[in-house]
mmCIF file of C-alpha atoms in Angstrom:
data_model
loop_
_atom_site.group_PDB
_atom_site.id
_atom_site.type_symbol
_atom_site.label_atom_id
_atom_site.label_comp_id
_atom_site.label_asym_id
_atom_site.label_seq_id
_atom_site.Cartn_x
_atom_site.Cartn_y
_atom_site.Cartn_z
ATOM 1 C CA UNK A 1 -83.530 88.450 86.362
ATOM 2 C CA UNK A 2 -85.030 91.708 87.034
ATOM 3 C CA UNK A 3 -87.530 92.234 89.826
ATOM 4 C CA UNK A 4 -90.054 92.786 87.151
ATOM 5 C CA UNK A 5 -89.513 89.058 85.557
ATOM 6 C CA UNK A 6 -89.624 87.542 89.083
ATOM 7 C CA UNK A 7 -93.244 89.540 89.564
ATOM 8 C CA UNK A 8 -94.456 88.021 86.765
ATOM 9 C CA UNK A 9 -92.818 84.538 86.891
ATOM 10 C CA UNK A 10 -94.335 84.563 90.585
ATOM 11 C CA UNK A 11 -98.031 85.517 89.231
ATOM 12 C CA UNK A 12 -97.960 82.986 86.710
ATOM 13 C CA UNK A 13 -96.535 80.462 89.050
ATOM 14 C CA UNK A 14 -99.783 81.394 91.481
ATOM 15 C CA UNK A 15 -101.996 80.738 88.660
ATOM 16 C CA UNK A 16 -103.997 77.368 89.582
ATOM 17 C CA UNK A 17 -104.115 74.449 87.485
ATOM 18 C CA UNK A 18 -107.315 74.426 84.992
ATOM 19 C CA UNK A 19 -107.421 78.013 85.319
ATOM 20 C CA UNK A 20 -106.534 80.620 82.990
ATOM 21 C CA UNK A 21 -105.277 84.564 82.947
ATOM 22 C CA UNK A 22 -104.445 86.917 80.143
ATOM 23 C CA UNK A 23 -101.281 88.633 79.597
ATOM 24 C CA UNK A 24 -103.084 91.891 80.670
ATOM 25 C CA UNK A 25 -104.283 90.744 83.756
ATOM 26 C CA UNK A 26 -100.900 88.982 84.536
ATOM 27 C CA UNK A 27 -99.128 92.375 84.609
ATOM 28 C CA UNK A 28 -102.008 94.040 86.726
ATOM 29 C CA UNK A 29 -101.335 91.516 89.120
ATOM 30 C CA UNK A 30 -97.336 91.872 89.090
ATOM 31 C CA UNK A 31 -97.888 95.391 89.561
ATOM 32 C CA UNK A 32 -96.940 96.263 85.991
ATOM 33 C CA UNK A 33 -100.321 97.991 84.560
ATOM 34 C CA UNK A 34 -100.941 98.479 80.715
ATOM 35 C CA UNK A 35 -97.759 96.082 80.105
ATOM 36 C CA UNK A 36 -98.982 92.883 78.449
ATOM 37 C CA UNK A 37 -96.658 93.041 75.826
ATOM 38 C CA UNK A 38 -93.769 93.226 78.368
ATOM 39 C CA UNK A 39 -95.290 89.687 80.156
ATOM 40 C CA UNK A 40 -95.389 87.921 76.651
ATOM 41 C CA UNK A 41 -91.783 89.095 75.843
ATOM 42 C CA UNK A 42 -90.587 87.619 79.449
ATOM 43 C CA UNK A 43 -92.521 84.610 78.023
ATOM 44 C CA UNK A 44 -91.063 84.335 74.898
ATOM 45 C CA UNK A 45 -87.525 84.330 76.472
ATOM 46 C CA UNK A 46 -88.401 81.394 79.266
ATOM 47 C CA UNK A 47 -86.450 77.926 78.419
ATOM 48 C CA UNK A 48 -88.518 75.545 77.119
ATOM 49 C CA UNK A 49 -87.943 73.245 79.452
ATOM 50 C CA UNK A 50 -89.174 75.421 82.246
ATOM 51 C CA UNK A 51 -91.583 74.505 85.195
ATOM 52 C CA UNK A 52 -94.017 77.670 84.872
ATOM 53 C CA UNK A 53 -97.384 76.975 83.649
ATOM 54 C CA UNK A 54 -96.766 79.577 80.956
ATOM 55 C CA UNK A 55 -99.451 77.841 78.777
ATOM 56 C CA UNK A 56 -102.022 79.205 81.115
ATOM 57 C CA UNK A 57 -101.535 82.338 79.759
ATOM 58 C CA UNK A 58 -103.889 83.896 76.826
ATOM 59 C CA UNK A 59 -104.694 86.982 75.106
ATOM 60 C CA UNK A 60 -107.653 88.738 76.286
ATOM 61 C CA UNK A 61 -109.749 87.664 73.286
ATOM 62 C CA UNK A 62 -108.919 84.089 75.047
ATOM 63 C CA UNK A 63 -107.207 82.931 72.698
ATOM 64 C CA UNK A 64 -103.724 81.601 71.908
ATOM 65 C CA UNK A 65 -101.338 83.996 70.753
ATOM 66 C CA UNK A 66 -99.114 81.496 68.603
ATOM 67 C CA UNK A 67 -99.857 81.221 64.751
ATOM 68 C CA UNK A 68 -102.312 78.579 64.845
ATOM 69 C CA UNK A 69 -100.187 76.150 62.679
ATOM 70 C CA UNK A 70 -97.108 76.299 65.182
ATOM 71 C CA UNK A 71 -95.991 73.900 67.073
ATOM 72 C CA UNK A 72 -96.055 76.464 69.969
ATOM 73 C CA UNK A 73 -99.796 76.440 69.313
ATOM 74 C CA UNK A 74 -99.925 72.913 69.947
ATOM 75 C CA UNK A 75 -98.043 72.297 72.605
ATOM 76 C CA UNK A 76 -100.046 75.105 74.288
ATOM 77 C CA UNK A 77 -102.830 73.557 73.221
ATOM 78 C CA UNK A 78 -102.593 70.267 73.962
ATOM 79 C CA UNK A 79 -101.576 71.164 77.663
ATOM 80 C CA UNK A 80 -104.906 72.968 78.000
ATOM 81 C CA UNK A 81 -106.996 69.835 76.925
ATOM 82 C CA UNK A 82 -104.967 68.135 79.591
ATOM 83 C CA UNK A 83 -106.096 70.499 82.265
ATOM 84 C CA UNK A 84 -109.964 70.619 80.770
ATOM 85 C CA UNK A 85 -109.474 74.618 79.635
ATOM 86 C CA UNK A 86 -109.653 73.489 76.179
ATOM 87 C CA UNK A 87 -111.129 70.733 74.128
ATOM 88 C CA UNK A 88 -109.860 68.797 70.754
ATOM 89 C CA UNK A 89 -111.632 71.384 68.251
ATOM 90 C CA UNK A 90 -109.475 74.093 70.029
ATOM 91 C CA UNK A 91 -112.360 75.832 71.959
ATOM 92 C CA UNK A 92 -110.618 77.639 75.190
ATOM 93 C CA UNK A 93 -113.168 77.630 78.074
ATOM 94 C CA UNK A 94 -112.069 81.536 78.740
ATOM 95 C CA UNK A 95 -115.141 82.654 80.353
ATOM 96 C CA UNK A 96 -115.542 79.621 82.351
ATOM 97 C CA UNK A 97 -111.756 79.105 83.750
ATOM 98 C CA UNK A 98 -110.763 82.561 83.600
ATOM 99 C CA UNK A 99 -108.393 83.813 86.842
ATOM 100 C CA UNK A 100 -108.813 85.496 89.126
#
């Protein structure tokens, strides 16, 4: 695993329960400013059984990046609902839950 990947995963692991972070914020905190897409690519390659709280990472508009009708979208939304960061209508509490 590359050093950049390790840095990204360390930042994601540090997102507190019930809080949200954008891909760009993850990149900046990992020492990779301007590389939000790289963070997204790394997360897309993460095994599905990971313990990493990947679902706490959303885009800068405060939305889930998966297509709305996809399984990934529903998995992420359900995880966010369980932590109190979203409601069943799909509203993400971005402003209230943004970290750091």
